[in-house]
Tab-separated table of N, CA and C and ligand atoms in Angstrom:
chain	number	residue	atom	x	y	z
A	1	MET	N	-4.474	4.311	-43.110
A	1	MET	CA	-4.379	2.880	-43.413
A	1	MET	C	-4.520	2.070	-42.116
A	2	THR	N	-5.067	0.887	-42.229
A	2	THR	CA	-5.236	0.037	-41.041
A	2	THR	C	-3.909	-0.654	-40.697
A	3	GLY	N	-3.843	-1.203	-39.480
A	3	GLY	CA	-2.637	-1.900	-39.047
A	3	GLY	C	-2.292	-3.060	-39.960
A	4	LYS	N	-3.333	-3.731	-40.438
A	4	LYS	CA	-3.139	-4.891	-41.324
A	4	LYS	C	-2.417	-4.466	-42.606
A	5	THR	N	-2.860	-3.368	-43.200
A	5	THR	CA	-2.219	-2.877	-44.428
A	5	THR	C	-0.779	-2.459	-44.136
A	6	HIS	N	-0.564	-1.810	-42.992
A	6	HIS	CA	0.798	-1.376	-42.658
A	6	HIS	C	1.731	-2.573	-42.475
A	7	ILE	N	1.251	-3.616	-41.804
A	7	ILE	CA	2.096	-4.806	-41.606
A	7	ILE	C	2.448	-5.415	-42.965
A	8	THR	N	1.450	-5.532	-43.831
A	8	THR	CA	1.703	-6.099	-45.162
A	8	THR	C	2.666	-5.206	-45.945
A	9	GLY	N	2.515	-3.899	-45.782
A	9	GLY	CA	3.434	-2.951	-46.429
A	9	GLY	C	4.851	-3.138	-45.933
A	10	GLY	N	5.000	-3.353	-44.620
A	10	GLY	CA	6.329	-3.570	-44.037
A	10	GLY	C	6.947	-4.860	-44.537
A	11	ILE	N	6.114	-5.897	-44.692
A	11	ILE	CA	6.600	-7.186	-45.211
A	11	ILE	C	7.071	-7.011	-46.660
A	12	ALA	N	6.210	-6.394	-47.485
A	12	ALA	CA	6.552	-6.216	-48.905
A	12	ALA	C	7.812	-5.366	-49.054
A	13	ALA	N	7.897	-4.269	-48.295
A	13	ALA	CA	9.038	-3.356	-48.433
A	13	ALA	C	10.332	-4.014	-47.966
A	14	SER	N	10.277	-4.756	-46.834
A	14	SER	CA	11.517	-5.346	-46.333
A	14	SER	C	11.979	-6.489	-47.235
A	15	LEU	N	11.026	-7.248	-47.798
A	15	LEU	CA	11.420	-8.323	-48.712
A	15	LEU	C	11.942	-7.757	-50.031
A	16	ALA	N	11.376	-6.634	-50.472
A	16	ALA	CA	11.884	-5.981	-51.687
A	16	ALA	C	13.304	-5.491	-51.425
A	17	PHE	N	13.509	-4.898	-50.248
A	17	PHE	CA	14.837	-4.397	-49.886
A	17	PHE	C	15.854	-5.544	-49.805
A	18	ALA	N	15.366	-6.712	-49.337
A	18	ALA	CA	16.245	-7.879	-49.206
A	18	ALA	C	16.820	-8.312	-50.561
A	19	GLN	N	16.093	-8.006	-51.644
A	19	GLN	CA	16.576	-8.384	-52.977
A	19	GLN	C	17.856	-7.629	-53.338
A	20	VAL	N	17.973	-6.409	-52.835
A	20	VAL	CA	19.081	-5.558	-53.263
A	20	VAL	C	20.119	-5.339	-52.159
A	21	SER	N	19.913	-5.958	-50.993
A	21	SER	CA	20.897	-5.784	-49.920
A	21	SER	C	21.519	-7.136	-49.580
A	22	HIS	N	22.597	-7.101	-48.788
A	22	HIS	CA	23.262	-8.352	-48.416
A	22	HIS	C	22.812	-8.826	-47.036
A	23	TYR	N	21.824	-8.135	-46.441
A	23	TYR	CA	21.378	-8.519	-45.100
A	23	TYR	C	20.536	-9.791	-45.144
A	24	GLU	N	20.508	-10.478	-44.003
A	24	GLU	CA	19.716	-11.698	-43.859
A	24	GLU	C	18.217	-11.371	-44.016
A	25	PRO	N	17.544	-11.976	-45.019
A	25	PRO	CA	16.141	-11.622	-45.282
A	25	PRO	C	15.216	-11.812	-44.079
A	26	ALA	N	15.422	-12.870	-43.295
A	26	ALA	CA	14.523	-13.131	-42.165
A	26	ALA	C	14.615	-12.018	-41.117
A	27	ILE	N	15.829	-11.491	-40.919
A	27	ILE	CA	15.997	-10.415	-39.924
A	27	ILE	C	15.407	-9.109	-40.461
A	28	LEU	N	15.613	-8.860	-41.758
A	28	LEU	CA	15.007	-7.675	-42.374
A	28	LEU	C	13.490	-7.723	-42.218
A	29	LEU	N	12.940	-8.917	-42.411
A	29	LEU	CA	11.489	-9.095	-42.344
A	29	LEU	C	10.951	-8.784	-40.941
A	30	ILE	N	11.643	-9.297	-39.922
A	30	ILE	CA	11.215	-9.027	-38.534
A	30	ILE	C	11.262	-7.514	-38.269
A	31	GLY	N	12.374	-6.892	-38.687
A	31	GLY	CA	12.514	-5.446	-38.527
A	31	GLY	C	11.443	-4.696	-39.305
A	32	GLY	N	11.157	-5.162	-40.514
A	32	GLY	CA	10.170	-4.492	-41.375
A	32	GLY	C	8.780	-4.458	-40.753
A	33	VAL	N	8.383	-5.574	-40.138
A	33	VAL	CA	7.062	-5.632	-39.497
A	33	VAL	C	7.038	-4.703	-38.275
A	34	ALA	N	8.103	-4.755	-37.467
A	34	ALA	CA	8.168	-3.885	-36.281
A	34	ALA	C	8.156	-2.416	-36.703
A	35	GLY	N	8.985	-2.100	-37.712
A	35	GLY	CA	9.089	-0.711	-38.173
A	35	GLY	C	7.777	-0.188	-38.741
A	36	ALA	N	7.000	-1.070	-39.362
A	36	ALA	CA	5.729	-0.659	-39.955
A	36	ALA	C	4.711	-0.261	-38.886
A	37	LEU	N	4.922	-0.723	-37.651
A	37	LEU	CA	3.980	-0.413	-36.569
A	37	LEU	C	4.414	0.805	-35.748
A	38	ILE	N	5.728	1.073	-35.709
A	38	ILE	CA	6.258	2.107	-34.799
A	38	ILE	C	5.637	3.503	-35.006
A	39	PRO	N	5.527	4.018	-36.242
A	39	PRO	CA	5.038	5.407	-36.361
A	39	PRO	C	3.659	5.636	-35.725
A	40	ASP	N	2.805	4.616	-35.680
A	40	ASP	CA	1.473	4.818	-35.113
A	40	ASP	C	1.447	4.751	-33.594
A	41	ILE	N	2.616	4.860	-32.971
A	41	ILE	CA	2.677	5.017	-31.512
A	41	ILE	C	1.885	6.270	-31.102
A	42	CYS	N	1.713	7.212	-32.059
A	42	CYS	CA	0.952	8.438	-31.755
A	42	CYS	C	-0.552	8.195	-31.717
A	43	HIS	N	-1.024	7.012	-32.125
A	43	HIS	CA	-2.455	6.680	-32.056
A	43	HIS	C	-2.682	5.718	-30.884
A	44	GLY	N	-3.451	6.138	-29.893
A	44	GLY	CA	-3.713	5.288	-28.728
A	44	GLY	C	-4.434	4.002	-29.080
A	45	SER	N	-5.170	3.994	-30.202
A	45	SER	CA	-5.959	2.810	-30.549
A	45	SER	C	-5.207	1.866	-31.482
A	46	SER	N	-3.983	2.238	-31.912
A	46	SER	CA	-3.220	1.363	-32.808
A	46	SER	C	-2.667	0.175	-32.023
A	47	LYS	N	-2.158	-0.816	-32.757
A	47	LYS	CA	-1.602	-2.012	-32.102
A	47	LYS	C	-0.493	-1.627	-31.118
A	48	ILE	N	0.436	-0.806	-31.583
A	48	ILE	CA	1.562	-0.444	-30.723
A	48	ILE	C	1.110	0.516	-29.622
A	49	GLY	N	0.142	1.375	-29.923
A	49	GLY	CA	-0.385	2.305	-28.925
A	49	GLY	C	-1.034	1.572	-27.760
A	50	ARG	N	-1.724	0.463	-28.069
A	50	ARG	CA	-2.366	-0.318	-27.009
A	50	ARG	C	-1.336	-1.087	-26.179
A	51	SER	N	-0.191	-1.441	-26.808
A	51	SER	CA	0.851	-2.149	-26.052
A	51	SER	C	1.624	-1.197	-25.144
A	52	LEU	N	1.775	0.054	-25.578
A	52	LEU	CA	2.567	1.024	-24.810
A	52	LEU	C	1.715	2.267	-24.554
A	53	PRO	N	0.644	2.133	-23.745
A	53	PRO	CA	-0.332	3.234	-23.632
A	53	PRO	C	0.238	4.533	-23.069
A	54	ILE	N	1.177	4.424	-22.135
A	54	ILE	CA	1.685	5.656	-21.496
A	54	ILE	C	2.549	6.444	-22.484
A	55	LEU	N	3.465	5.714	-23.162
A	55	LEU	CA	4.322	6.353	-24.159
A	55	LEU	C	3.470	6.943	-25.294
A	56	SER	N	2.454	6.183	-25.696
A	56	SER	CA	1.566	6.609	-26.770
A	56	SER	C	0.845	7.899	-26.402
A	57	LYS	N	0.334	7.958	-25.174
A	57	LYS	CA	-0.385	9.144	-24.688
A	57	LYS	C	0.561	10.348	-24.659
A	58	LEU	N	1.768	10.098	-24.193
A	58	LEU	CA	2.762	11.174	-24.091
A	58	LEU	C	3.057	11.756	-25.478
A	59	ILE	N	3.291	10.871	-26.450
A	59	ILE	CA	3.653	11.325	-27.794
A	59	ILE	C	2.481	12.039	-28.462
A	60	SER	N	1.260	11.500	-28.301
A	60	SER	CA	0.125	12.153	-28.961
A	60	SER	C	-0.186	13.501	-28.298
A	61	THR	N	0.064	13.603	-26.989
A	61	THR	CA	-0.171	14.881	-26.309
A	61	THR	C	0.868	15.917	-26.735
A	62	LEU	N	2.118	15.477	-26.823
A	62	LEU	CA	3.195	16.409	-27.178
A	62	LEU	C	3.131	16.842	-28.639
A	63	PHE	N	2.864	15.878	-29.529
A	63	PHE	CA	3.025	16.156	-30.964
A	63	PHE	C	1.738	16.071	-31.777
A	64	GLY	N	0.714	15.377	-31.272
A	64	GLY	CA	-0.483	15.142	-32.077
A	64	GLY	C	-0.301	13.923	-32.954
A	65	HIS	N	-1.306	13.665	-33.807
A	65	HIS	CA	-1.266	12.472	-34.650
A	65	HIS	C	-0.566	12.730	-35.976
A	66	ARG	N	0.154	11.725	-36.440
A	66	ARG	CA	0.804	11.765	-37.752
A	66	ARG	C	1.673	12.998	-37.945
A	67	THR	N	2.428	13.334	-36.918
A	67	THR	CA	3.323	14.488	-37.065
A	67	THR	C	4.765	14.018	-36.887
A	68	PHE	N	5.276	14.132	-35.658
A	68	PHE	CA	6.683	13.814	-35.392
A	68	PHE	C	7.056	12.391	-35.804
A	69	THR	N	6.215	11.401	-35.434
A	69	THR	CA	6.582	10.002	-35.698
A	69	THR	C	6.379	9.613	-37.168
A	70	HIS	N	5.867	10.549	-37.978
A	70	HIS	CA	5.698	10.297	-39.410
A	70	HIS	C	6.558	11.275	-40.213
A	71	SER	N	7.700	11.677	-39.647
A	71	SER	CA	8.507	12.711	-40.299
A	71	SER	C	9.910	12.218	-40.636
A	72	LEU	N	10.568	12.968	-41.523
A	72	LEU	CA	11.961	12.680	-41.869
A	72	LEU	C	12.864	12.859	-40.649
A	73	LEU	N	12.501	13.839	-39.806
A	73	LEU	CA	13.265	14.090	-38.590
A	73	LEU	C	13.279	12.844	-37.699
A	74	PHE	N	12.104	12.209	-37.552
A	74	PHE	CA	11.989	11.006	-36.725
A	74	PHE	C	12.839	9.871	-37.316
A	75	LEU	N	12.797	9.707	-38.635
A	75	LEU	CA	13.608	8.669	-39.297
A	75	LEU	C	15.089	8.897	-39.016
A	76	LEU	N	15.488	10.164	-39.097
A	76	LEU	CA	16.888	10.515	-38.862
A	76	LEU	C	17.282	10.213	-37.413
A	77	LEU	N	16.425	10.618	-36.469
A	77	LEU	CA	16.720	10.380	-35.048
A	77	LEU	C	16.783	8.883	-34.751
A	78	MET	N	15.884	8.108	-35.350
A	78	MET	CA	15.875	6.668	-35.125
A	78	MET	C	17.142	6.036	-35.701
A	79	THR	N	17.590	6.526	-36.870
A	79	THR	CA	18.823	6.010	-37.472
A	79	THR	C	20.003	6.229	-36.529
A	80	VAL	N	20.093	7.436	-35.972
A	80	VAL	CA	21.166	7.760	-35.030
A	80	VAL	C	21.059	6.880	-33.783
A	81	LEU	N	19.818	6.749	-33.281
A	81	LEU	CA	19.574	5.948	-32.078
A	81	LEU	C	19.980	4.489	-32.293
A	82	PHE	N	19.582	3.926	-33.451
A	82	PHE	CA	19.904	2.520	-33.736
A	82	PHE	C	21.409	2.314	-33.795
A	83	GLN	N	22.112	3.293	-34.391
A	83	GLN	CA	23.563	3.156	-34.489
A	83	GLN	C	24.200	3.104	-33.110
A	84	ALA	N	23.558	3.795	-32.160
A	84	ALA	CA	24.107	3.842	-30.805
A	84	ALA	C	23.726	2.612	-29.988
A	85	VAL	N	22.485	2.125	-30.137
A	85	VAL	CA	22.020	1.100	-29.192
A	85	VAL	C	21.712	-0.259	-29.821
A	86	LEU	N	21.571	-0.323	-31.146
A	86	LEU	CA	21.161	-1.590	-31.762
A	86	LEU	C	22.355	-2.202	-32.488
A	87	PRO	N	22.921	-3.288	-31.933
A	87	PRO	CA	24.131	-3.835	-32.544
A	87	PRO	C	23.879	-4.524	-33.888
A	88	ASN	N	22.630	-4.882	-34.156
A	88	ASN	CA	22.324	-5.639	-35.371
A	88	ASN	C	21.945	-4.708	-36.529
A	89	GLU	N	22.861	-4.578	-37.503
A	89	GLU	CA	22.650	-3.660	-38.624
A	89	GLU	C	21.463	-4.062	-39.486
A	90	ALA	N	21.295	-5.365	-39.683
A	90	ALA	CA	20.187	-5.847	-40.518
A	90	ALA	C	18.848	-5.515	-39.879
A	91	LEU	N	18.763	-5.683	-38.565
A	91	LEU	CA	17.526	-5.379	-37.859
A	91	LEU	C	17.214	-3.888	-37.948
A	92	ALA	N	18.243	-3.060	-37.747
A	92	ALA	CA	18.063	-1.605	-37.839
A	92	ALA	C	17.596	-1.214	-39.241
A	93	ALA	N	18.220	-1.798	-40.265
A	93	ALA	CA	17.838	-1.483	-41.645
A	93	ALA	C	16.393	-1.898	-41.906
A	94	GLY	N	16.022	-3.083	-41.409
A	94	GLY	CA	14.647	-3.571	-41.594
A	94	GLY	C	13.635	-2.644	-40.942
A	95	ILE	N	13.924	-2.195	-39.726
A	95	ILE	CA	13.001	-1.301	-39.012
A	95	ILE	C	12.840	0.012	-39.786
A	96	LEU	N	13.951	0.546	-40.282
A	96	LEU	CA	13.878	1.806	-41.032
A	96	LEU	C	13.056	1.631	-42.309
A	97	VAL	N	13.272	0.518	-43.015
A	97	VAL	CA	12.508	0.259	-44.240
A	97	VAL	C	11.012	0.147	-43.896
A	98	GLY	N	10.711	-0.542	-42.795
A	98	GLY	CA	9.314	-0.672	-42.360
A	98	GLY	C	8.692	0.676	-42.033
A	99	MET	N	9.451	1.548	-41.363
A	99	MET	CA	8.917	2.871	-41.009
A	99	MET	C	8.680	3.708	-42.265
A	100	ILE	N	9.613	3.605	-43.226
A	100	ILE	CA	9.439	4.357	-44.479
A	100	ILE	C	8.180	3.859	-45.207
A	101	SER	N	7.982	2.537	-45.224
A	101	SER	CA	6.783	2.001	-45.900
A	101	SER	C	5.518	2.522	-45.223
A	102	HIS	N	5.548	2.629	-43.909
A	102	HIS	CA	4.392	3.146	-43.163
A	102	HIS	C	4.080	4.586	-43.572
A	103	ILE	N	5.123	5.403	-43.607
A	103	ILE	CA	4.934	6.828	-43.911
A	103	ILE	C	4.424	6.995	-45.349
A	104	VAL	N	4.991	6.213	-46.275
A	104	VAL	CA	4.552	6.306	-47.676
A	104	VAL	C	3.072	5.905	-47.791
A	105	LEU	N	2.681	4.837	-47.077
A	105	LEU	CA	1.272	4.407	-47.141
A	105	LEU	C	0.349	5.481	-46.559
A	106	ASP	N	0.765	6.108	-45.467
A	106	ASP	CA	-0.060	7.182	-44.895
A	106	ASP	C	-0.106	8.403	-45.814
A	107	MET	N	0.930	8.584	-46.621
A	107	MET	CA	0.912	9.682	-47.603
A	107	MET	C	-0.123	9.422	-48.690
A	108	ALA	N	-0.544	8.170	-48.807
A	108	ALA	CA	-1.568	7.824	-49.797
A	108	ALA	C	-2.983	7.974	-49.220
A	109	THR	N	-3.106	8.591	-48.051
A	109	THR	CA	-4.438	8.863	-47.493
A	109	THR	C	-4.719	10.362	-47.566
A	110	LYS	N	-6.009	10.701	-47.523
A	110	LYS	CA	-6.408	12.111	-47.667
A	110	LYS	C	-5.787	12.982	-46.584
A	111	ARG	N	-5.659	12.416	-45.380
A	111	ARG	CA	-5.133	13.188	-44.268
A	111	ARG	C	-3.633	13.497	-44.422
A	112	GLY	N	-2.905	12.650	-45.174
A	112	GLY	CA	-1.476	12.871	-45.393
A	112	GLY	C	-0.674	12.806	-44.113
A	113	VAL	N	0.591	13.201	-44.179
A	113	VAL	CA	1.454	13.208	-42.993
A	113	VAL	C	2.223	14.528	-42.926
A	114	LYS	N	2.693	14.836	-41.714
A	114	LYS	CA	3.540	16.035	-41.532
A	114	LYS	C	4.988	15.581	-41.712
A	115	LEU	N	5.325	15.285	-42.963
A	115	LEU	CA	6.631	14.706	-43.280
A	115	LEU	C	7.787	15.622	-42.880
A	116	LEU	N	7.556	16.928	-42.957
A	116	LEU	CA	8.627	17.889	-42.701
A	116	LEU	C	8.556	18.475	-41.293
A	117	PHE	N	7.809	17.772	-40.384
A	117	PHE	CA	7.722	18.230	-39.000
A	117	PHE	C	9.102	18.633	-38.502
A	118	PRO	N	9.277	19.732	-37.788
A	118	PRO	CA	8.269	20.610	-37.180
A	118	PRO	C	7.559	21.590	-38.113
A	119	LEU	N	7.850	21.606	-39.398
A	119	LEU	CA	7.043	22.434	-40.302
A	119	LEU	C	5.642	21.830	-40.382
A	120	ARG	N	4.623	22.682	-40.447
A	120	ARG	CA	3.237	22.192	-40.396
A	120	ARG	C	2.687	21.892	-41.791
A	121	VAL	N	3.547	21.439	-42.690
A	121	VAL	CA	3.109	21.182	-44.066
A	121	VAL	C	2.578	19.757	-44.161
A	122	THR	N	1.392	19.606	-44.727
A	122	THR	CA	0.862	18.261	-44.940
A	122	THR	C	1.352	17.735	-46.284
A	123	VAL	N	1.951	16.543	-46.274
A	123	VAL	CA	2.456	15.948	-47.507
A	123	VAL	C	1.604	14.731	-47.830
A	124	ARG	N	1.070	14.689	-49.059
A	124	ARG	CA	0.336	13.498	-49.479
A	124	ARG	C	0.615	13.226	-50.958
A	125	LEU	N	0.375	11.997	-51.367
A	125	LEU	CA	0.588	11.624	-52.757
A	125	LEU	C	-0.536	12.228	-53.604
A	126	PRO	N	-0.299	12.362	-54.923
A	126	PRO	CA	-1.349	12.920	-55.791
A	126	PRO	C	-2.637	12.086	-55.753
A	127	LEU	N	-2.517	10.781	-55.594
A	127	LEU	CA	-3.699	9.918	-55.495
A	127	LEU	C	-3.829	9.450	-54.061
A	128	THR	N	-5.001	9.674	-53.468
A	128	THR	CA	-5.172	9.267	-52.076
A	128	THR	C	-6.429	8.424	-51.906
A	129	THR	N	-6.491	7.707	-50.791
A	129	THR	CA	-7.651	6.896	-50.460
A	129	THR	C	-7.990	7.152	-48.997
A	130	SER	N	-9.110	6.598	-48.514
A	130	SER	CA	-9.371	6.744	-47.084
A	130	SER	C	-9.261	5.390	-46.399
A	131	THR	N	-8.961	5.448	-45.092
A	131	THR	CA	-8.717	4.242	-44.313
A	131	THR	C	-9.951	3.343	-44.322
A	132	GLY	N	-9.747	2.065	-44.595
A	132	GLY	CA	-10.848	1.099	-44.602
A	132	GLY	C	-11.663	1.089	-45.886
A	133	SER	N	-11.260	1.893	-46.887
A	133	SER	CA	-12.038	1.971	-48.131
A	133	SER	C	-11.739	0.782	-49.048
A	134	PHE	N	-12.503	0.707	-50.134
A	134	PHE	CA	-12.293	-0.338	-51.136
A	134	PHE	C	-10.874	-0.255	-51.702
A	135	VAL	N	-10.422	0.961	-51.965
A	135	VAL	CA	-9.083	1.137	-52.538
A	135	VAL	C	-8.022	0.609	-51.571
A	136	GLU	N	-8.240	0.850	-50.265
A	136	GLU	CA	-7.262	0.314	-49.307
A	136	GLU	C	-7.203	-1.208	-49.396
A	137	HIS	N	-8.366	-1.851	-49.582
A	137	HIS	CA	-8.370	-3.315	-49.729
A	137	HIS	C	-7.570	-3.736	-50.966
A	138	LEU	N	-7.683	-2.933	-52.025
A	138	LEU	CA	-6.903	-3.223	-53.242
A	138	LEU	C	-5.406	-3.075	-52.965
A	139	VAL	N	-5.048	-2.006	-52.239
A	139	VAL	CA	-3.639	-1.785	-51.876
A	139	VAL	C	-3.149	-2.972	-51.051
A	140	PHE	N	-3.970	-3.391	-50.095
A	140	PHE	CA	-3.619	-4.535	-49.242
A	140	PHE	C	-3.384	-5.783	-50.101
A	141	ALA	N	-4.289	-6.026	-51.052
A	141	ALA	CA	-4.164	-7.203	-51.917
A	141	ALA	C	-2.887	-7.130	-52.747
A	142	ALA	N	-2.600	-5.934	-53.288
A	142	ALA	CA	-1.406	-5.772	-54.124
A	142	ALA	C	-0.135	-6.007	-53.293
A	143	LEU	N	-0.124	-5.477	-52.057
A	143	LEU	CA	1.038	-5.665	-51.181
A	143	LEU	C	1.213	-7.135	-50.816
A	144	SER	N	0.093	-7.838	-50.626
A	144	SER	CA	0.164	-9.270	-50.308
A	144	SER	C	0.791	-10.041	-51.455
A	145	VAL	N	0.356	-9.718	-52.677
A	145	VAL	CA	0.902	-10.402	-53.853
A	145	VAL	C	2.405	-10.123	-53.969
A	146	LEU	N	2.785	-8.858	-53.765
A	146	LEU	CA	4.206	-8.490	-53.827
A	146	LEU	C	5.017	-9.240	-52.781
A	147	SER	N	4.448	-9.376	-51.554
A	147	SER	CA	5.150	-10.077	-50.479
A	147	SER	C	5.416	-11.520	-50.868
A	148	VAL	N	4.416	-12.168	-51.438
A	148	VAL	CA	4.583	-13.562	-51.858
A	148	VAL	C	5.625	-13.644	-52.971
A	149	TYR	N	5.533	-12.689	-53.906
A	149	TYR	CA	6.458	-12.675	-55.040
A	149	TYR	C	7.911	-12.537	-54.569
A	150	PHE	N	8.161	-11.545	-53.696
A	150	PHE	CA	9.526	-11.335	-53.209
A	150	PHE	C	9.957	-12.480	-52.281
A	151	GLY	N	9.023	-12.940	-51.430
A	151	GLY	CA	9.343	-13.998	-50.461
A	151	GLY	C	9.656	-15.310	-51.153
A	152	TYR	N	9.002	-15.566	-52.274
A	152	TYR	CA	9.181	-16.808	-53.004
A	152	TYR	C	10.636	-17.030	-53.374
A	153	GLY	N	11.252	-15.995	-53.926
A	153	GLY	CA	12.647	-16.103	-54.355
A	153	GLY	C	13.609	-16.190	-53.180
A	154	LEU	N	13.274	-15.485	-52.084
A	154	LEU	CA	14.215	-15.389	-50.969
A	154	LEU	C	14.231	-16.642	-50.111
A	155	PHE	N	13.039	-17.178	-49.862
A	155	PHE	CA	12.950	-18.285	-48.905
A	155	PHE	C	12.707	-19.622	-49.586
A	156	ASN	N	12.710	-19.633	-50.914
A	156	ASN	CA	12.460	-20.865	-51.678
A	156	ASN	C	11.197	-21.577	-51.208
A	157	LEU	N	10.117	-20.818	-51.100
A	157	LEU	CA	8.846	-21.387	-50.600
A	157	LEU	C	8.345	-22.465	-51.582
B	1	LIG	ZN1	0.437	6.169	-39.449
């Protein structure tokens, strides 16, 4: 999936989560967008990879693409890390929701993700698409509509 789809996925997921949580929606939203970008630190050409080239190179060399940073293990480690260093619970929750949305969207691609890293099992959804395809544009459109729908109620647009 492209960065644009991931950002929209993070927006839709964090606003959906805001409906059922007591956290401040605006903070969840900021976290959701950030979290949606974090897993692609393993891609040097991604938005976050270009901002942090050295860290990105290190992670892709150590783990490869769509492995460690797209796994349940990574989500767990980030949860522990946030509890230790991030005083804002809403922001931490938003980032986690954004990262989960990213991983789920990548599971909808043919390449899938190594969700169970360090196990080398590729996990993908029964229906998949390829990055930049027509179906991805449809997914992007659907996520945009969902974002507006959830945002409408939360922010009284
Ligand atoms: Zn990814």
